[in-house]
mmCIF file of C-alpha atoms in Angstrom:
data_model
loop_
_atom_site.group_PDB
_atom_site.id
_atom_site.type_symbol
_atom_site.label_atom_id
_atom_site.label_comp_id
_atom_site.label_asym_id
_atom_site.label_seq_id
_atom_site.Cartn_x
_atom_site.Cartn_y
_atom_site.Cartn_z
ATOM 1 C CA MET W 1 -171.840 47.425 -16.102
ATOM 2 C CA ALA W 2 -168.331 46.903 -14.784
ATOM 3 C CA SER W 3 -165.980 44.689 -16.754
ATOM 4 C CA THR W 4 -164.144 41.768 -15.222
ATOM 5 C CA ALA W 5 -160.852 43.613 -15.700
ATOM 6 C CA ALA W 6 -162.190 46.680 -13.885
ATOM 7 C CA LEU W 7 -163.469 44.590 -10.972
ATOM 8 C CA LEU W 8 -160.174 42.701 -10.688
ATOM 9 C CA GLY W 9 -158.230 45.970 -10.847
ATOM 10 C CA ALA W 10 -160.379 47.468 -8.100
ATOM 11 C CA ARG W 11 -159.831 44.395 -5.946
ATOM 12 C CA ARG W 12 -156.037 44.598 -6.409
ATOM 13 C CA LEU W 13 -156.151 48.229 -5.312
ATOM 14 C CA GLY W 14 -158.323 47.465 -2.288
ATOM 15 C CA LEU W 15 -161.271 49.412 -3.716
ATOM 16 C CA THR W 16 -164.928 48.566 -3.313
ATOM 17 C CA PRO W 17 -166.796 49.170 -6.567
ATOM 18 C CA VAL W 18 -170.083 51.031 -6.292
ATOM 19 C CA LEU W 19 -172.465 50.548 -9.178
ATOM 20 C CA TRP W 20 -175.574 52.549 -9.896
ATOM 21 C CA THR W 21 -179.215 51.534 -10.010
ATOM 22 C CA ALA W 22 -180.395 54.674 -11.811
ATOM 23 C CA TRP W 23 -178.533 56.856 -14.265
ATOM 24 C CA GLY W 24 -179.448 60.081 -15.938
ATOM 25 C CA ARG W 25 -177.779 59.471 -19.303
ATOM 26 C CA ASP W 26 -176.718 63.065 -18.840
ATOM 27 C CA TRP W 27 -173.473 62.984 -20.806
ATOM 28 C CA THR W 28 -175.017 63.162 -24.268
ATOM 29 C CA ALA W 29 -175.444 66.262 -26.410
ATOM 30 C CA SER W 30 -179.180 65.513 -26.651
ATOM 31 C CA ALA W 31 -179.719 65.363 -22.865
ATOM 32 C CA THR W 32 -182.209 67.809 -21.404
ATOM 33 C CA PRO W 33 -183.252 68.315 -17.781
ATOM 34 C CA ASP W 34 -186.493 66.463 -18.574
ATOM 35 C CA SER W 35 -184.759 63.518 -20.281
ATOM 36 C CA VAL W 36 -182.337 63.189 -17.367
ATOM 37 C CA PHE W 37 -185.195 63.254 -14.848
ATOM 38 C CA ARG W 38 -187.200 60.645 -16.793
ATOM 39 C CA ALA W 39 -184.167 58.342 -17.084
ATOM 40 C CA VAL W 40 -183.460 58.565 -13.338
ATOM 41 C CA ARG W 41 -187.131 58.135 -12.449
ATOM 42 C CA ARG W 42 -187.283 54.793 -14.319
ATOM 43 C CA GLY W 43 -184.513 53.287 -12.178
ATOM 44 C CA LEU W 44 -185.276 55.000 -8.885
ATOM 45 C CA SER W 45 -185.585 52.675 -5.897
ATOM 46 C CA GLY W 46 -184.880 52.727 -2.193
ATOM 47 C CA GLY W 47 -181.313 51.789 -1.340
ATOM 48 C CA GLY W 48 -180.169 52.599 -4.857
ATOM 49 C CA THR W 49 -177.424 54.827 -6.194
ATOM 50 C CA ILE W 50 -178.011 57.473 -8.852
ATOM 51 C CA LEU W 51 -175.216 58.153 -11.322
ATOM 52 C CA LEU W 52 -175.022 61.779 -12.466
ATOM 53 C CA HIS W 53 -172.062 63.637 -13.948
ATOM 54 C CA ASP W 54 -170.905 66.985 -12.578
ATOM 55 C CA SER W 55 -168.598 67.902 -15.440
ATOM 56 C CA ASP W 56 -168.306 67.474 -19.169
ATOM 57 C CA HIS W 57 -164.792 66.026 -19.028
ATOM 58 C CA SER W 58 -165.937 62.838 -20.786
ATOM 59 C CA ALA W 59 -169.218 64.169 -22.117
ATOM 60 C CA ALA W 60 -170.683 66.530 -24.651
ATOM 61 C CA PRO W 61 -169.727 70.146 -23.880
ATOM 62 C CA GLY W 62 -172.174 71.617 -21.370
ATOM 63 C CA ALA W 63 -173.969 68.290 -20.850
ATOM 64 C CA PHE W 64 -173.623 68.615 -17.076
ATOM 65 C CA GLU W 65 -176.071 71.533 -17.242
ATOM 66 C CA SER W 66 -178.858 69.047 -18.036
ATOM 67 C CA MET W 67 -178.034 67.208 -14.819
ATOM 68 C CA LEU W 68 -178.133 70.448 -12.870
ATOM 69 C CA GLY W 69 -181.501 71.298 -14.396
ATOM 70 C CA ALA W 70 -182.913 67.871 -13.492
ATOM 71 C CA LEU W 71 -181.554 67.761 -9.953
ATOM 72 C CA PRO W 72 -184.369 69.712 -8.214
ATOM 73 C CA ALA W 73 -187.051 67.387 -9.648
ATOM 74 C CA ILE W 74 -184.971 64.309 -8.778
ATOM 75 C CA LEU W 75 -184.578 65.490 -5.178
ATOM 76 C CA VAL W 76 -188.300 66.254 -4.861
ATOM 77 C CA ARG W 77 -189.146 62.761 -6.189
ATOM 78 C CA CYS W 78 -186.676 61.067 -3.813
ATOM 79 C CA ARG W 79 -187.890 62.961 -0.777
ATOM 80 C CA ALA W 80 -191.557 62.348 -1.683
ATOM 81 C CA ARG W 81 -190.807 58.614 -1.670
ATOM 82 C CA GLY W 82 -188.995 58.894 1.675
ATOM 83 C CA PHE W 83 -185.528 58.181 0.286
ATOM 84 C CA ALA W 84 -182.454 59.544 2.053
ATOM 85 C CA VAL W 85 -180.385 61.661 -0.328
ATOM 86 C CA GLY W 86 -176.707 62.374 0.140
ATOM 87 C CA PRO W 87 -173.151 61.468 -0.790
ATOM 88 C CA LEU W 88 -171.942 57.870 -0.624
ATOM 89 C CA HIS W 89 -170.178 58.313 2.711
ATOM 90 C CA GLU W 90 -173.538 59.111 4.346
ATOM 91 C CA HIS W 91 -174.864 55.746 3.206
ATOM 92 C CA GLY W 92 -172.341 53.413 4.818
ATOM 93 C CA LEU W 93 -169.669 53.405 2.135
ATOM 94 C CA ASP W 94 -166.811 54.994 4.096
ATOM 95 C CA ILE W 95 -164.358 52.219 3.179
ATOM 96 C CA TYR W 96 -164.737 52.956 -0.533
ATOM 97 C CA LEU W 97 -164.341 56.679 -0.085
ATOM 98 C CA GLN W 98 -161.285 56.388 2.147
ATOM 99 C CA SER W 99 -159.585 54.140 -0.374
ATOM 100 C CA VAL W 100 -160.019 56.662 -3.188
ATOM 101 C CA GLY W 101 -159.128 59.642 -1.028
ATOM 102 C CA VAL W 102 -162.525 61.348 -0.801
#
């Protein structure tokens, strides 16, 4: 959940915060591909945003590998439910991405 200070800071910078509806809890040392998949599956819904981490900069060393291991099952589940999968800019969030330089 975003703090009031973070939301106010984003507003001052002209950023549009994007929060997640499902997260893999993939930054922990105990994360496994199966635990990441199960965590995402619980919060998975159409129109939602999945939070996954692609590095271990702020995570347990090698934790991102659990995300990579879970990703195929997550994609299969999303596609089986008819969900579009892709980066934020493919889902109508161009303003956010332009403001952060992506």
